[in-house]
Coordinates of C-alpha atoms in Angstrom, one line a residue:
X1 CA 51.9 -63.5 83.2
X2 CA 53.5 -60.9 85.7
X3 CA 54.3 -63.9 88.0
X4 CA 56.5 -65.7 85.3
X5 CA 57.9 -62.3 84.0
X6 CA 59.0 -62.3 87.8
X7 CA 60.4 -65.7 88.0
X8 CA 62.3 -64.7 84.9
X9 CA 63.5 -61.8 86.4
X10 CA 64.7 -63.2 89.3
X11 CA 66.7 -66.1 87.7
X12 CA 68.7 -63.4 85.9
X13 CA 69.3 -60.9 89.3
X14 CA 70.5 -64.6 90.9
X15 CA 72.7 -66.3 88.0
X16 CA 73.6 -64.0 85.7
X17 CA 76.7 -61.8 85.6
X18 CA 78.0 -58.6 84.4
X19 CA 80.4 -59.8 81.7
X20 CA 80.3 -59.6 78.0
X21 CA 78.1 -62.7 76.8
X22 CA 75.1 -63.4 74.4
X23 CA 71.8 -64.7 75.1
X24 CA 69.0 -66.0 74.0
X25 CA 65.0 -65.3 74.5
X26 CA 63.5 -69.1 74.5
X27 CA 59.8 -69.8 73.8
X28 CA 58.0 -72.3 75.8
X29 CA 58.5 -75.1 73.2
X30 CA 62.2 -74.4 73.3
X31 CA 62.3 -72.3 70.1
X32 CA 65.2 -69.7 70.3
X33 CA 62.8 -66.2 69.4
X34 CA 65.8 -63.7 70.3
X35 CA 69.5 -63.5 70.3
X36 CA 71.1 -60.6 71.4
X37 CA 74.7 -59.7 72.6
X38 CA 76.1 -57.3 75.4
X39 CA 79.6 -56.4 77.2
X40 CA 77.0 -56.6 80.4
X41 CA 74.9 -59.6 80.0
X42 CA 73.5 -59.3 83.9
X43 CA 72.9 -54.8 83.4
X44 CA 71.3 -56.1 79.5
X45 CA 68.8 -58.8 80.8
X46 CA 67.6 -56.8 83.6
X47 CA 67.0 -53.4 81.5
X48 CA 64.1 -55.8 79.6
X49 CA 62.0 -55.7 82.5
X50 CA 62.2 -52.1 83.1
X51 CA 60.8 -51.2 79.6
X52 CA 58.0 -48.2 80.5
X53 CA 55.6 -49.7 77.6
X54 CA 53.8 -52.9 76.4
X55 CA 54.9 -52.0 72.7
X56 CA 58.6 -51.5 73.1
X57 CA 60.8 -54.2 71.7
X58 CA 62.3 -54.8 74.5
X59 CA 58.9 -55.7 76.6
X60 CA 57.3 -57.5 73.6
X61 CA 60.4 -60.0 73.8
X62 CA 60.5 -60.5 76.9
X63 CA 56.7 -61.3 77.1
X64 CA 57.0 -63.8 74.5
X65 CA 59.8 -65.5 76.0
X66 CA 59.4 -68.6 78.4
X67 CA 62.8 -68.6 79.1
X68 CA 66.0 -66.9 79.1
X69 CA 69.6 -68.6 78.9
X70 CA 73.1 -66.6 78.2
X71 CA 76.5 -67.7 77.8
X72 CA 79.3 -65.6 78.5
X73 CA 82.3 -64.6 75.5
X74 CA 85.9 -63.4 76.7
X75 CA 85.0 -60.3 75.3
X76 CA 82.6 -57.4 73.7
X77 CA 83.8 -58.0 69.7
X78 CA 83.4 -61.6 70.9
X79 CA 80.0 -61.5 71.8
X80 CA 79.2 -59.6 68.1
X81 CA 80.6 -62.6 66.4
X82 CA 79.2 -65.1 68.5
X83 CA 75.9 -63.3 68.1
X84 CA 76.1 -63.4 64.3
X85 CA 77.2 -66.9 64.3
X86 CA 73.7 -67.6 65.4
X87 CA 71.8 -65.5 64.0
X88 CA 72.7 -66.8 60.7
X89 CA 72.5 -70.1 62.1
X90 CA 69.1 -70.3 63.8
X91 CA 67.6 -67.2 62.3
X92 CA 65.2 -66.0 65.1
X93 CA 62.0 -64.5 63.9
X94 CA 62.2 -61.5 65.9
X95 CA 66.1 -60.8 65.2
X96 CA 64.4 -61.3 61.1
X97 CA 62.0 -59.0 61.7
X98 CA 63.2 -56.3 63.7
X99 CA 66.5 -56.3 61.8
X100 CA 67.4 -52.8 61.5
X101 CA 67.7 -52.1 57.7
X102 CA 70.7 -50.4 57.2
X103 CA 70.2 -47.6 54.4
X104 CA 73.5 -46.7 54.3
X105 CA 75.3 -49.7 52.0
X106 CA 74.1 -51.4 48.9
X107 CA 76.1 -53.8 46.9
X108 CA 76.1 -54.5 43.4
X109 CA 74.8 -58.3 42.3
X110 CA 76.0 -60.0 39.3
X111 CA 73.0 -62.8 39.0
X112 CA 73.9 -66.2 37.6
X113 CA 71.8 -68.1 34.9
X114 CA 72.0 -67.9 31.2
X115 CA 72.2 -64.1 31.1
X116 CA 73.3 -62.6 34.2
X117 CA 72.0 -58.9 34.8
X118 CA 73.0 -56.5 37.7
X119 CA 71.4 -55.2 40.5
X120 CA 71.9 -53.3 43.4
X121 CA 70.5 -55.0 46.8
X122 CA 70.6 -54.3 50.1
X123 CA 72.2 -57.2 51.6
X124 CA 73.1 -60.9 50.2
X125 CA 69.9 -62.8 48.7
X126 CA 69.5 -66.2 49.1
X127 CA 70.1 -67.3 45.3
X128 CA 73.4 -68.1 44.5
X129 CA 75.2 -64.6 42.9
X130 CA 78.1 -62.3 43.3
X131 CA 78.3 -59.3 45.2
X132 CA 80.6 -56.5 44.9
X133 CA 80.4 -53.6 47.9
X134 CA 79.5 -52.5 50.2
X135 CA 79.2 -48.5 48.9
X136 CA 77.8 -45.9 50.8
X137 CA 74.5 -44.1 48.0
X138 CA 72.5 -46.3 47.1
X139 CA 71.1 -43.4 44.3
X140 CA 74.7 -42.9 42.9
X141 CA 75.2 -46.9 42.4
X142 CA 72.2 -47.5 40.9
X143 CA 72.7 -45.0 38.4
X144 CA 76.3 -46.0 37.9
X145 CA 75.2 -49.5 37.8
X146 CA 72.7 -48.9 34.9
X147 CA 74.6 -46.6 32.9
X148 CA 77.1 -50.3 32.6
X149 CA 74.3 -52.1 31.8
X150 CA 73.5 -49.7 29.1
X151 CA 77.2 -49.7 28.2
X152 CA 77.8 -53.4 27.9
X153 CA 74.0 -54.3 26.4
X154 CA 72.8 -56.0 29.0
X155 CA 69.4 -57.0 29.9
X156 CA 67.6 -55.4 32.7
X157 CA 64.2 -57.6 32.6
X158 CA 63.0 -59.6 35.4
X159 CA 64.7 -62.5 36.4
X160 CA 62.5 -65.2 35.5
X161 CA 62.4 -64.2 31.8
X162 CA 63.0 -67.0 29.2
X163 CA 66.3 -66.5 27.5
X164 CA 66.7 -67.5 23.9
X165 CA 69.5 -67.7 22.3
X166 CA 70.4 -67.0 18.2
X167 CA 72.7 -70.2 18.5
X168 CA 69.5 -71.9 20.1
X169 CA 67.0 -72.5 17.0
X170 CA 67.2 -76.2 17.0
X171 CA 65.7 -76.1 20.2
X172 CA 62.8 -73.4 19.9
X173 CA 60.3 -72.1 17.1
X174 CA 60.6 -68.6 17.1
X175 CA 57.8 -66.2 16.3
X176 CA 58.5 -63.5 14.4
X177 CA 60.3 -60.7 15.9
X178 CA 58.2 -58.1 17.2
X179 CA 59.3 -54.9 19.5
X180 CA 58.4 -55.6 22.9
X181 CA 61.6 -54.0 24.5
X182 CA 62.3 -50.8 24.3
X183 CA 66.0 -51.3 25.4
X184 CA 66.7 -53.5 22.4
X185 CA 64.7 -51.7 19.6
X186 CA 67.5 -48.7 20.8
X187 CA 70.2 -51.0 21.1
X188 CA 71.3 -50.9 24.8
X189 CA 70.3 -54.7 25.1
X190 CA 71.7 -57.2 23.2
X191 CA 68.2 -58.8 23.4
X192 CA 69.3 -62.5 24.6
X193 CA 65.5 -63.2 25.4
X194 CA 64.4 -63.2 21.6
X195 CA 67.3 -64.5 20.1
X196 CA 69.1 -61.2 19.0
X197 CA 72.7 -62.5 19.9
X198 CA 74.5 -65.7 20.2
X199 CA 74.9 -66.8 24.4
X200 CA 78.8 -66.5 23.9
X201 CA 77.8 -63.2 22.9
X202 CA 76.2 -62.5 25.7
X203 CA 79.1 -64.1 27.8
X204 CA 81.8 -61.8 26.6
X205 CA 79.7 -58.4 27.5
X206 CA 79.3 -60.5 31.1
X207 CA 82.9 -61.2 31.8
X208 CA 84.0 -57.4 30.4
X209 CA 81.4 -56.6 33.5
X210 CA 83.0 -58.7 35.8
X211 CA 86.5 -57.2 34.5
X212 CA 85.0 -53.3 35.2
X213 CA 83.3 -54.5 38.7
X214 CA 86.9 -56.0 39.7
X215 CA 89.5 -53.1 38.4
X216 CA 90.8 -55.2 35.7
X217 CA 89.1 -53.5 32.9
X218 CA 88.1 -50.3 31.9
X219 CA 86.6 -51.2 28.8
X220 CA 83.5 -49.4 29.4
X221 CA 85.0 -46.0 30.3
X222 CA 87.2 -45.9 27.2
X223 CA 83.9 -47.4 25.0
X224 CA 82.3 -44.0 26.0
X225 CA 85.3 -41.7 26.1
X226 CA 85.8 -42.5 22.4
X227 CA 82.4 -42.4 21.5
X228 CA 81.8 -38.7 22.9
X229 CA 85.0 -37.6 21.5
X230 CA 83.4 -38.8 17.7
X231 CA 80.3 -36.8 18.9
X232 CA 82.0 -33.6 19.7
X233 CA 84.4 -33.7 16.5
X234 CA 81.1 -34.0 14.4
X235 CA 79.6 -30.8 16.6
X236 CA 77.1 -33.3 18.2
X237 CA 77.5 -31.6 21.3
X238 CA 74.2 -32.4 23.0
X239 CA 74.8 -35.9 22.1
X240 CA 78.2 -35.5 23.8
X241 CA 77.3 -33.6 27.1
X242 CA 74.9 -36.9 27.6
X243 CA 77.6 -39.2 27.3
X244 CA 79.7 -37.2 29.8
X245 CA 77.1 -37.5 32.1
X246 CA 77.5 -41.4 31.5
X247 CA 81.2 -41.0 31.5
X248 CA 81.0 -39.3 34.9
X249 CA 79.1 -41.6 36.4
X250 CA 80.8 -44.5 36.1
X251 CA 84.4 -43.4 36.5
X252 CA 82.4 -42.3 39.8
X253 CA 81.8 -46.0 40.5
X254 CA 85.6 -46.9 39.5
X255 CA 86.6 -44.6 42.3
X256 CA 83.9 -46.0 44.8
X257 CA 85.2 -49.7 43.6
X258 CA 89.0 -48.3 44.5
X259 CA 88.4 -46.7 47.9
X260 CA 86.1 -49.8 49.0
X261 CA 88.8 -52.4 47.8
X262 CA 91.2 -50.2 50.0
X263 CA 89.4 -50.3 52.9
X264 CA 88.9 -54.0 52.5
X265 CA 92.3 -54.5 52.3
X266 CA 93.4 -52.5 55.0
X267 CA 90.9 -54.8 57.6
X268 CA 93.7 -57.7 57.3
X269 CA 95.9 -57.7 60.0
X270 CA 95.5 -59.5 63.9
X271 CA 93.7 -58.0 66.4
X272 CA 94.6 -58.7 70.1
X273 CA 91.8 -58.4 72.2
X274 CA 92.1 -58.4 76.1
X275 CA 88.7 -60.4 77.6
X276 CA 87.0 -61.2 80.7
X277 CA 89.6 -62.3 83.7
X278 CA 92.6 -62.6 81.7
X279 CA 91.2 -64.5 78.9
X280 CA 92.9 -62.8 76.1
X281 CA 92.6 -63.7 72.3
X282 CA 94.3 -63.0 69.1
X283 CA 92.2 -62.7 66.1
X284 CA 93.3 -63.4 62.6
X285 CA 91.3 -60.8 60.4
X286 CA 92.2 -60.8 56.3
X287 CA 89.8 -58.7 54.0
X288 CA 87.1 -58.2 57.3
X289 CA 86.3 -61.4 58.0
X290 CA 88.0 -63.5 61.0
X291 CA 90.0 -66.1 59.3
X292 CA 91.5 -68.0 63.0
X293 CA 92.0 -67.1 66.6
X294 CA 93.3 -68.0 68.9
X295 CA 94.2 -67.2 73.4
X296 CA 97.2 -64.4 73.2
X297 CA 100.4 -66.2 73.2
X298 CA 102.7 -66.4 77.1
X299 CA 105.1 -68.5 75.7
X300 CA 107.8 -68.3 73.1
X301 CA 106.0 -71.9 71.8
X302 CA 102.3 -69.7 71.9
X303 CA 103.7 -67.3 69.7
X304 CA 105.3 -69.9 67.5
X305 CA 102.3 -71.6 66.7
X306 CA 100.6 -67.7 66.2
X307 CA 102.8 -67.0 63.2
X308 CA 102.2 -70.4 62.1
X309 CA 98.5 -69.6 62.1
X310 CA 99.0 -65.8 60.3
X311 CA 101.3 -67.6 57.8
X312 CA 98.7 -69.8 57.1
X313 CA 96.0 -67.7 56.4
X314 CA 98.1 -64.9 55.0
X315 CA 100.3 -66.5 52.6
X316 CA 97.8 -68.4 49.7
X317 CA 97.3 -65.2 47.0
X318 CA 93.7 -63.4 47.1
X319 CA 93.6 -61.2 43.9
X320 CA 92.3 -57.7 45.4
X321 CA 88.7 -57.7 43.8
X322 CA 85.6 -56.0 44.5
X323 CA 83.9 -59.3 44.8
X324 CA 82.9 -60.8 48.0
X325 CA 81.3 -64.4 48.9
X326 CA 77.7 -64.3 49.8
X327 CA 78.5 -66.2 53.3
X328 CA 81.5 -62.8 54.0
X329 CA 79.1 -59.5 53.7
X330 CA 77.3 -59.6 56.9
X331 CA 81.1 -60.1 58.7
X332 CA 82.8 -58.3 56.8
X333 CA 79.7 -55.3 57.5
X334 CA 79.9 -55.8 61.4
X335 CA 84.0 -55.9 61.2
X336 CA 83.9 -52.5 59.6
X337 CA 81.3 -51.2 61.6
X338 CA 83.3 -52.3 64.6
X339 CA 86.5 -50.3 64.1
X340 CA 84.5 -47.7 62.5
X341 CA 82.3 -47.0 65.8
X342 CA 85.8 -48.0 68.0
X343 CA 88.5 -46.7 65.8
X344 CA 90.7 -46.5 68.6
X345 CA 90.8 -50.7 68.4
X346 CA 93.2 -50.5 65.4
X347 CA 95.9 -49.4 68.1
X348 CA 96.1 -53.0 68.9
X349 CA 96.0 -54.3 65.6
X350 CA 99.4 -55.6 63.9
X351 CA 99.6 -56.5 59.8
X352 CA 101.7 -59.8 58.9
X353 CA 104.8 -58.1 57.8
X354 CA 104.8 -56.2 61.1
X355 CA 104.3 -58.5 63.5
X356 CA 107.1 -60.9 61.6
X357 CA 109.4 -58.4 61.8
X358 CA 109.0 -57.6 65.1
X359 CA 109.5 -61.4 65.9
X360 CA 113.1 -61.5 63.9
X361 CA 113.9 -58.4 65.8
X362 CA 113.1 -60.1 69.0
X363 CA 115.3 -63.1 67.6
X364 CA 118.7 -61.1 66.3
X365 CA 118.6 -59.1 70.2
X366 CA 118.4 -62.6 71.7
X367 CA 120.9 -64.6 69.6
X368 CA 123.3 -61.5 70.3

């Protein structure tokens, strides 16, 4: 009603202030409907009632919402991980469904099971998988991604297909073979679904994927380099310009692999970020996600226990990979879309070897 949408309003003009916070949209049996995040919480919670229509998200929100509660974060980048934090946790249907879907990245998913296939997705699934991305084009990945397929022989048929295997007879009665797919009858499958291979057969085309997807192997370039060679020798030339095509597209997806597993790398470093009334923090950031933080050292002991910390989280080896964990992508997405949209943040970033040699500088001017 407009007399509890004014009650509402005048709790926030009262209690709220203009710092960086989150907050959440309650309905009246307690259930959190909205989390949102702002450098102003006060200005933020104020501009809902001032929405000019009934259908704008902003006024269908706030007319949902019985109450409103915030809490306040040192700090803007704060706020955006306190705000994911829980979202993931508590998954707020209108958060789920006005989630902006993001066009711009795809990443490629190796599915698990008997005979893993891949696919390119949007964002992380909730079945257990492996994802490698993000890439910007979703059209150039997914042709990349199915000229590998094609490559390697692997299946492309819907998940839920039975898989069985030629090392499986004991266990089924097969039917005579009959041609149902045309991807096996032109071998580009190794047709693991009516028993065509063995599953270590299978297996070994996976892991050569795996290999490609994480810059270990380029098996499948050189497969396809050699084989349109053959064609051109033996003046097969259309044959040949069609497996340049192939060639070109996935040594276009090497590249895309290379320059994302750059930029991956280079979001590892700490991140000093002045907050709210002094309340400074230093975050520890390795491959875009937030590994520790921690308030910004005053003391020689504070920064002590800081390069304790980096070392910590910095020194156990992480093989550079295209892969990342399922519970990383929507971090490691709002990291580099926060220095991408504030690139002027990485000024007060520092890498490991940096900031440790900074400290042993500090160390030989003071022993002298």
């Amino acid at each position: 009603s407009e007399a509890h949408l004014a009650t509402l309003r005048g709790d926030v003009r009262a209690s709220a202030q203009d710092r960086p916070g989150i907050y959440r949209m309650l309905s009246r049996e307690g259930e959190v409907l909205y989390i949102g995040k702002s450098k102003r919480v006060r200005s933020r919670l104020m501009s809902y009632f001032r929405c000019a229509y009934p259908e704008e998200k902003g006024a269908r929100i706030v007319r949902e919402a019985h109450a409103i509660d915030w809490e306040y974060t040192p700090s803007e980048f704060a706020a955006l991980l306190r705000e994911l934090q829980l979202i993931k946790q508590l998954r707020p249907r209108f958060n789920v469904a006005m989630k902006r879907d993001d066009r711009h990245y795809v990443f490629i998913k190796l599915t698990r099971g008997a005979a893993p296939k891949l696919l390119v997705v949007r964002g992380a699934g909730g079945e257990p998988a492996t994802y490698y991305g993000p890439f910007l084009g979703a059209r150039r990945v997914s042709e990349a991604v199915r000229e590998l397929g094609d490559a390697l022989l692997l299946r492309d048929c819907s998940q839920d297909r039975d898989m069985v295997f030629a090392d499986q007879h004991e266990l089924f009665q097969l039917a005579p073979r009959t041609p149902g797919c045309i991807r096996l009858e032109v071998r580009k499958c190794l047709g693991p679904c009516v028993a065509a291979c063995t599953a270590d057969q299978y297996r070994a085309q996976v892991e050569l994927a795996r290999a490609f997807l994480e810059g270990a192997d380029d098996g499948p370039i050189a497969t396809l380099r050699a084989e349109m060679d053959a064609c051109a020798e033996q003046l097969h030339f259309e044959r040949a310009a069609t497996l340049r095509d192939k060639l070109e597209r996935l040594e276009t997806l090497r590249e895309m692999f290379a320059r994302m597993r750059f930029a991956v790398e280079t979001l590892s470093f700490t991140y000093a970020v002045p907050g709210y009334d002094g309340d400074d923090r230093v975050y520890v950031i390795r491959r875009g996600t937030v590994r520790a933080q921690t308030n910004s050292p005053r003391t020689a002991h504070d920064r002590e226990r800081l390069l304790v910390m980096v070392r910590d989280v910095f020194d156990p080896p992480e093989r550079s990979t295209g892969a990342v964990p399922t519970h990383e992508i929507d971090e490691l997405l709002l990291l580099s879309s926060w220095f991408r949209r504030n690139p002027g943040e990485l000024e007060r970033t520092q890498t490991p070897s940096a900031l440790f040699g900074e400290t042993s500088e500090k160390a030989a001017k003071l022993s002298a």
